Short mmCIF file of C-alpha atoms in Angstrom, two decimals:
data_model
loop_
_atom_site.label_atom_id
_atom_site.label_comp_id
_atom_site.label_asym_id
_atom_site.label_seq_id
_atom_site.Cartn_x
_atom_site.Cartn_y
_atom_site.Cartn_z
CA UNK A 1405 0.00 0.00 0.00
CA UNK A 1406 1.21 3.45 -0.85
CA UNK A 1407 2.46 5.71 1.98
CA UNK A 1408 0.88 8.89 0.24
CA UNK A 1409 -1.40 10.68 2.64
CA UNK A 1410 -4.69 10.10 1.66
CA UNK A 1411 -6.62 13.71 0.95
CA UNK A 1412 -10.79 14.57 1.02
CA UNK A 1413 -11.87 13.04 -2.22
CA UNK A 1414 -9.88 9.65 -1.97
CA UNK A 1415 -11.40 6.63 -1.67
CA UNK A 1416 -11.00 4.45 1.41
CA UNK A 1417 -9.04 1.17 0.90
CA UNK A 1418 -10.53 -2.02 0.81
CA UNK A 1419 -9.57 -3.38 4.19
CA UNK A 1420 -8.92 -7.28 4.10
CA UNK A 1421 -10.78 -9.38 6.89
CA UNK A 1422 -8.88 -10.32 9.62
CA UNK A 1423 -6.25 -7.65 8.68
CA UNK A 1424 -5.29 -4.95 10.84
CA UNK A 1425 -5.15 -1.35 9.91
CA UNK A 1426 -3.17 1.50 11.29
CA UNK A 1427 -4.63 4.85 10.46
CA UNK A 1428 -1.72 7.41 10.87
CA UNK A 1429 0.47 10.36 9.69
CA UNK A 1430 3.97 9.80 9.38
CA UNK A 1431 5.26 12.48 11.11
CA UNK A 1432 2.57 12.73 14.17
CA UNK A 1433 4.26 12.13 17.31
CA UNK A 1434 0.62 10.27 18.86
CA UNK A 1435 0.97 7.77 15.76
CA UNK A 1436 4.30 7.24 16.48
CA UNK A 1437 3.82 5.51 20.01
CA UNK A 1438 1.28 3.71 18.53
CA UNK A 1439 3.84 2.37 15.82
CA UNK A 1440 6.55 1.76 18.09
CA UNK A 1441 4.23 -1.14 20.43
CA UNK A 1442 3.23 -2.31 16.80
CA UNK A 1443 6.92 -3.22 15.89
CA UNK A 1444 7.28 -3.81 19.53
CA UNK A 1445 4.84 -6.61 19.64
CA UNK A 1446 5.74 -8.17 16.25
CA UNK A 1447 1.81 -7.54 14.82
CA UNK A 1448 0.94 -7.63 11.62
CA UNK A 1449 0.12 -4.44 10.53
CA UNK A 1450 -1.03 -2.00 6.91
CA UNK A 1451 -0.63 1.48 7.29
CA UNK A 1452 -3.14 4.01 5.65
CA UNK A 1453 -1.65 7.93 5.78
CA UNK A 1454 -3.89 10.41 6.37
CA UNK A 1455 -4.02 14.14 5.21
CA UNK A 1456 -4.99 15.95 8.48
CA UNK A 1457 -5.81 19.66 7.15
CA UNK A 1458 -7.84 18.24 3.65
CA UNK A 1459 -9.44 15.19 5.73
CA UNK A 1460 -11.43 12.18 3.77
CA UNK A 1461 -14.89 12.07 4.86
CA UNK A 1462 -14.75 8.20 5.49
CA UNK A 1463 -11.76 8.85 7.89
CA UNK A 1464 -14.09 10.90 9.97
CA UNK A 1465 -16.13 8.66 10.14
CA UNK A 1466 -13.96 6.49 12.04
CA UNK A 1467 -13.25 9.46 14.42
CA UNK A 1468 -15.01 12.38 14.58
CA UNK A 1469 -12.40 14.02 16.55
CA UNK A 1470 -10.07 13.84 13.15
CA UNK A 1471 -6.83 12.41 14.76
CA UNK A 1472 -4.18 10.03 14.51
CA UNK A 1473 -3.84 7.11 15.59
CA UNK A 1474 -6.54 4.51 14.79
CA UNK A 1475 -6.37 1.10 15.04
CA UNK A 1476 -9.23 -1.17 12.77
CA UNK A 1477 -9.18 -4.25 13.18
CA UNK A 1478 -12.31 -7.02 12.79
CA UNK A 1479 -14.68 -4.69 12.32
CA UNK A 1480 -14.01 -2.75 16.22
CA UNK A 1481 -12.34 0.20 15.87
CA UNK A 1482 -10.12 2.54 18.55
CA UNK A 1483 -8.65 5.71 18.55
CA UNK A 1484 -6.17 8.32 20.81
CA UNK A 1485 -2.65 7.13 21.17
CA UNK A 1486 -2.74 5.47 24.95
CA UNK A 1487 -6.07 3.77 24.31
CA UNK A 1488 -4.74 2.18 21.10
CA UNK A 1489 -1.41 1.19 22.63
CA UNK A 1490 -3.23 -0.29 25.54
CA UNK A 1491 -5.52 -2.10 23.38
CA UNK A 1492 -3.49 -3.48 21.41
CA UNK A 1493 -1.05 -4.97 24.57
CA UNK A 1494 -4.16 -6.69 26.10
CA UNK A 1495 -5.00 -7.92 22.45
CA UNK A 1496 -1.91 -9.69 21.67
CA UNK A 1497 -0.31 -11.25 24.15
CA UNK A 1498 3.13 -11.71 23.44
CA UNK A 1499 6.16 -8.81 24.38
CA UNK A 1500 3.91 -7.71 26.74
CA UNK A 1501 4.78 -3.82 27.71
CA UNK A 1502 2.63 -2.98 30.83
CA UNK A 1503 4.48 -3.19 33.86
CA UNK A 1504 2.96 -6.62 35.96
CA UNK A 1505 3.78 -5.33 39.18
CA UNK A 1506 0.78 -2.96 39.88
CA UNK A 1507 3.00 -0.17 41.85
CA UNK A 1508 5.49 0.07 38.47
CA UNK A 1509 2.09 0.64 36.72
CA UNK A 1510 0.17 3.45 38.33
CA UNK A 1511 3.75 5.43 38.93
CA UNK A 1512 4.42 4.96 34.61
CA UNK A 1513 0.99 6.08 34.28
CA UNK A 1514 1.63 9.05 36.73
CA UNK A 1515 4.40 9.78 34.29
CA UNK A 1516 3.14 9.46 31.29
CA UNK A 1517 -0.53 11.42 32.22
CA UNK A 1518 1.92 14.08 33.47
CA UNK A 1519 3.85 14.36 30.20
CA UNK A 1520 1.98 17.39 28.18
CA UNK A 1521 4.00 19.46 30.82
CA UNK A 1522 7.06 18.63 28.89
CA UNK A 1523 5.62 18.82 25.26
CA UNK A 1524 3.49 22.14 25.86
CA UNK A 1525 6.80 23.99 26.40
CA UNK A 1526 8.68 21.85 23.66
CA UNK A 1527 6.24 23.20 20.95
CA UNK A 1528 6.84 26.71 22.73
CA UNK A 1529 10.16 26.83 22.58
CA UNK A 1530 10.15 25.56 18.35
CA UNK A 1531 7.84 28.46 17.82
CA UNK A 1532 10.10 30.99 19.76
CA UNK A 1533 13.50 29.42 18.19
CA UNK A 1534 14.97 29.20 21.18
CA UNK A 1535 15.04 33.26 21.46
CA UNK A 1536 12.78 32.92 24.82
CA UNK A 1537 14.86 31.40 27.56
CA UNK A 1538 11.97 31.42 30.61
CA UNK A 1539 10.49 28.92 27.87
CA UNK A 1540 13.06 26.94 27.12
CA UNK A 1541 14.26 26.74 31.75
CA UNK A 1542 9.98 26.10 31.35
CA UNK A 1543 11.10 22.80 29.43
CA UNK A 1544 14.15 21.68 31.25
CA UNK A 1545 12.30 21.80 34.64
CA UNK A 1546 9.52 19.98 33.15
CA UNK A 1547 12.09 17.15 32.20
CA UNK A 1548 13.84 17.26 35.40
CA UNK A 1549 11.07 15.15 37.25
CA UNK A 1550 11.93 12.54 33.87
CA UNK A 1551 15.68 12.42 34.82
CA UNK A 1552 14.94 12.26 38.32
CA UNK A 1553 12.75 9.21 37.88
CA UNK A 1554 15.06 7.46 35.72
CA UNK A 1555 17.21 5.18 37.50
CA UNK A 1556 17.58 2.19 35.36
CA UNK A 1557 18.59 1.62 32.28
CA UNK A 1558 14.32 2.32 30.46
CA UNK A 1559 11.61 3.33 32.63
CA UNK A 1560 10.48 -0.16 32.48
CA UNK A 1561 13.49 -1.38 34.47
CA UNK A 1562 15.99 -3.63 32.65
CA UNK A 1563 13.47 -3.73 29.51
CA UNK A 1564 11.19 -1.34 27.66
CA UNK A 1565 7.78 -0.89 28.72
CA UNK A 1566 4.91 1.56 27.22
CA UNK A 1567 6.18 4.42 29.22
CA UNK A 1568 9.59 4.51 27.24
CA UNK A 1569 7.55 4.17 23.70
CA UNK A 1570 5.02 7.11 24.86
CA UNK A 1571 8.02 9.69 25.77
CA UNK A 1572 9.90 8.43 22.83
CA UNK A 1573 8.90 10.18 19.83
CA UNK A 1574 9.41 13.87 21.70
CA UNK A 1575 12.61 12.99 22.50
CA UNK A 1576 13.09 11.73 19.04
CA UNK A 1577 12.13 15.47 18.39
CA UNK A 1578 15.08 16.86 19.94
CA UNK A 1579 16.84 16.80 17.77
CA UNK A 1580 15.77 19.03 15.52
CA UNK A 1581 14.61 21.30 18.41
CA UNK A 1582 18.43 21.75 18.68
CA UNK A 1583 18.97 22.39 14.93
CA UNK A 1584 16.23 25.20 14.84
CA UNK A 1585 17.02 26.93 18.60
CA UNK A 1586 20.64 25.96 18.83
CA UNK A 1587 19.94 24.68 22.32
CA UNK A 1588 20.78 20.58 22.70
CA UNK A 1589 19.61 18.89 25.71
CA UNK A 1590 22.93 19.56 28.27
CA UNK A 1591 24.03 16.74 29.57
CA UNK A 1592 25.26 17.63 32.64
CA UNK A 1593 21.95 18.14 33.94
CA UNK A 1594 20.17 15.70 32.23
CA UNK A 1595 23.18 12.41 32.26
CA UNK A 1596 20.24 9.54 32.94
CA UNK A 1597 18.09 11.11 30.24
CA UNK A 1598 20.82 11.26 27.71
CA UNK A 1599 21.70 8.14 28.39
CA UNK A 1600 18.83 6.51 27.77
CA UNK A 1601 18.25 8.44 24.67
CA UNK A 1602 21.52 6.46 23.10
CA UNK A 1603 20.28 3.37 23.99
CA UNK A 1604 16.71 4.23 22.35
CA UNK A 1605 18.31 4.78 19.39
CA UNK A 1606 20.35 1.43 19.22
CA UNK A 1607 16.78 -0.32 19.67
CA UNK A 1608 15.40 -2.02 16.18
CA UNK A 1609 11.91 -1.03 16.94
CA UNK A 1610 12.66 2.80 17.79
CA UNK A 1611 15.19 2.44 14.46
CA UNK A 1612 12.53 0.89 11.68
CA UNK A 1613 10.19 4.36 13.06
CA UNK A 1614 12.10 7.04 13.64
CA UNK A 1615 12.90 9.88 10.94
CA UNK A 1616 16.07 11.86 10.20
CA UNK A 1617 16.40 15.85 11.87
CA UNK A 1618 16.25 16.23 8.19
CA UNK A 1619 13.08 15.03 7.51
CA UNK A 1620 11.60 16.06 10.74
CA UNK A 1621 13.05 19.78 9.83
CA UNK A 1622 11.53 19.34 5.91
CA UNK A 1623 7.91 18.69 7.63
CA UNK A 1624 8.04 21.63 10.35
CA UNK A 1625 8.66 23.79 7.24
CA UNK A 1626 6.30 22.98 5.46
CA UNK A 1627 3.95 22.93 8.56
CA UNK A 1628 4.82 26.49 9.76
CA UNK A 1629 3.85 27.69 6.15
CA UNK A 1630 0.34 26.72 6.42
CA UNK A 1631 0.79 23.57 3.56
CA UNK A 1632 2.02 20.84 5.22
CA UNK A 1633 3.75 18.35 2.85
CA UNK A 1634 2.62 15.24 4.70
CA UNK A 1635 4.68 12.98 1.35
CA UNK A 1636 7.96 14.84 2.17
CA UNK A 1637 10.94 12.28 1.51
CA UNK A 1638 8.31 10.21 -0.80
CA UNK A 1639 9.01 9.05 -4.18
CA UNK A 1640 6.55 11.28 -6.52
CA UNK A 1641 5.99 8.21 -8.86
CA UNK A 1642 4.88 6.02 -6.11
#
């Protein structure tokens, strides 16, 4: 199936029985997560790209809200990021990424319902390139609970759990946020965080997802025009 972003106008894909679907946009940090415990899990998966400003009438349909993720499968379908992620962990058994101990649980869930304090300022600080520095001190002390709770090597301990694939895809982000406000996370105050961002990387799930700065930077330029070019890095013949 193409990766093209499907626009108002297109026609919905026939979806084979028993097959499931991920509704998604590559670049949307929600769809990313739900991605990541996809590859995490070893499911079976297509992937139908969505235009989000020129949306298909039959994708609203599916949500009314108009967002990425959704997850289709058998005729039930599921949307927002931790509901699909959850779903899909009680679905299929195997790799299992909620934390069994029930402490471990609520204290990643404390976390991760807590974690729009980090990406409110991260979008702040894009939009002010850096130039506001009560914004970007804003962001750092919303991390510093993050590095403060990281004591192993993941959140999940020894091994990965759904926290680690829900922060992921911000952190992902960094790196252009560096590019654009010449401001990298420092080390010195965040050494557990940075760590665990280079082992992240060396993981084959996080790798088969993750995009370039340079890709990430070719979107958020086309997004802060108005036109985002949800096929950037596409073949045009495909």
């Amino acid at each position: 199936m193409s990766q093209k972003a499907l626009a108002k106008g297109s026609t919905l894909p026939p979806l084979e029985k028993g097959k499931l679907r991920l509704y998604s946009m590559r670049f949307c940090p929600y769809a990313q997560r739900t991605r990541l415990v996809l590859e995490h899990k070893n499911i079976p998966y297509e992937t139908v790209n969505v235009n989000l400003k020129e949306k298909p009438d039959w994708f609203l349909e599916k949500n009314p809200l108009g967002l990425v993720p959704i997850v289709e499968h058998d005729d039930k379908i599921v949307y927002e990021s931790a509901v699909c992620d959850d779903y899909l962990d009680e679905l299929f058994k195997t790799n299992p990424l909620t934390p069994a101990d029930v402490y471990r649980k609520a204290r990643e869930r404390i976390l991760a319902d807590g974690f729009h304090k980090v990406t409110t300022p991260f979008y702040k600080v894009l939009r002010s390139k850096g130039q506001d520095k009560e914004l970007l001190e804003e962001f750092y002390k919303a991390l510093d609970r993050y590095e403060k709770d990281l004591t192993e090597p993941f959140f999940g301990g020894n091994n990965l759990s759904m926290l680690d694939y829900h922060l992921w895809p911000w952190f992902e982000r960094l790196g252009i946020m560096a590019k654009i406000t010449g401001q990298a996370l420092p080390k010195d105050r965040f050494p557990c965080l940075s760590a665990w961002m280079d082992r992240m990387k060396q993981e084959p799930t996080v790798r088969k997802t993750m995009f370039s700065n340079e890709m990430h930077g070719a979107f958020l330029s086309s997004f802060a025009t108005g036109t985002p070019d949800y096929d950037v890095g596409l073949d045009a013949n495909l």
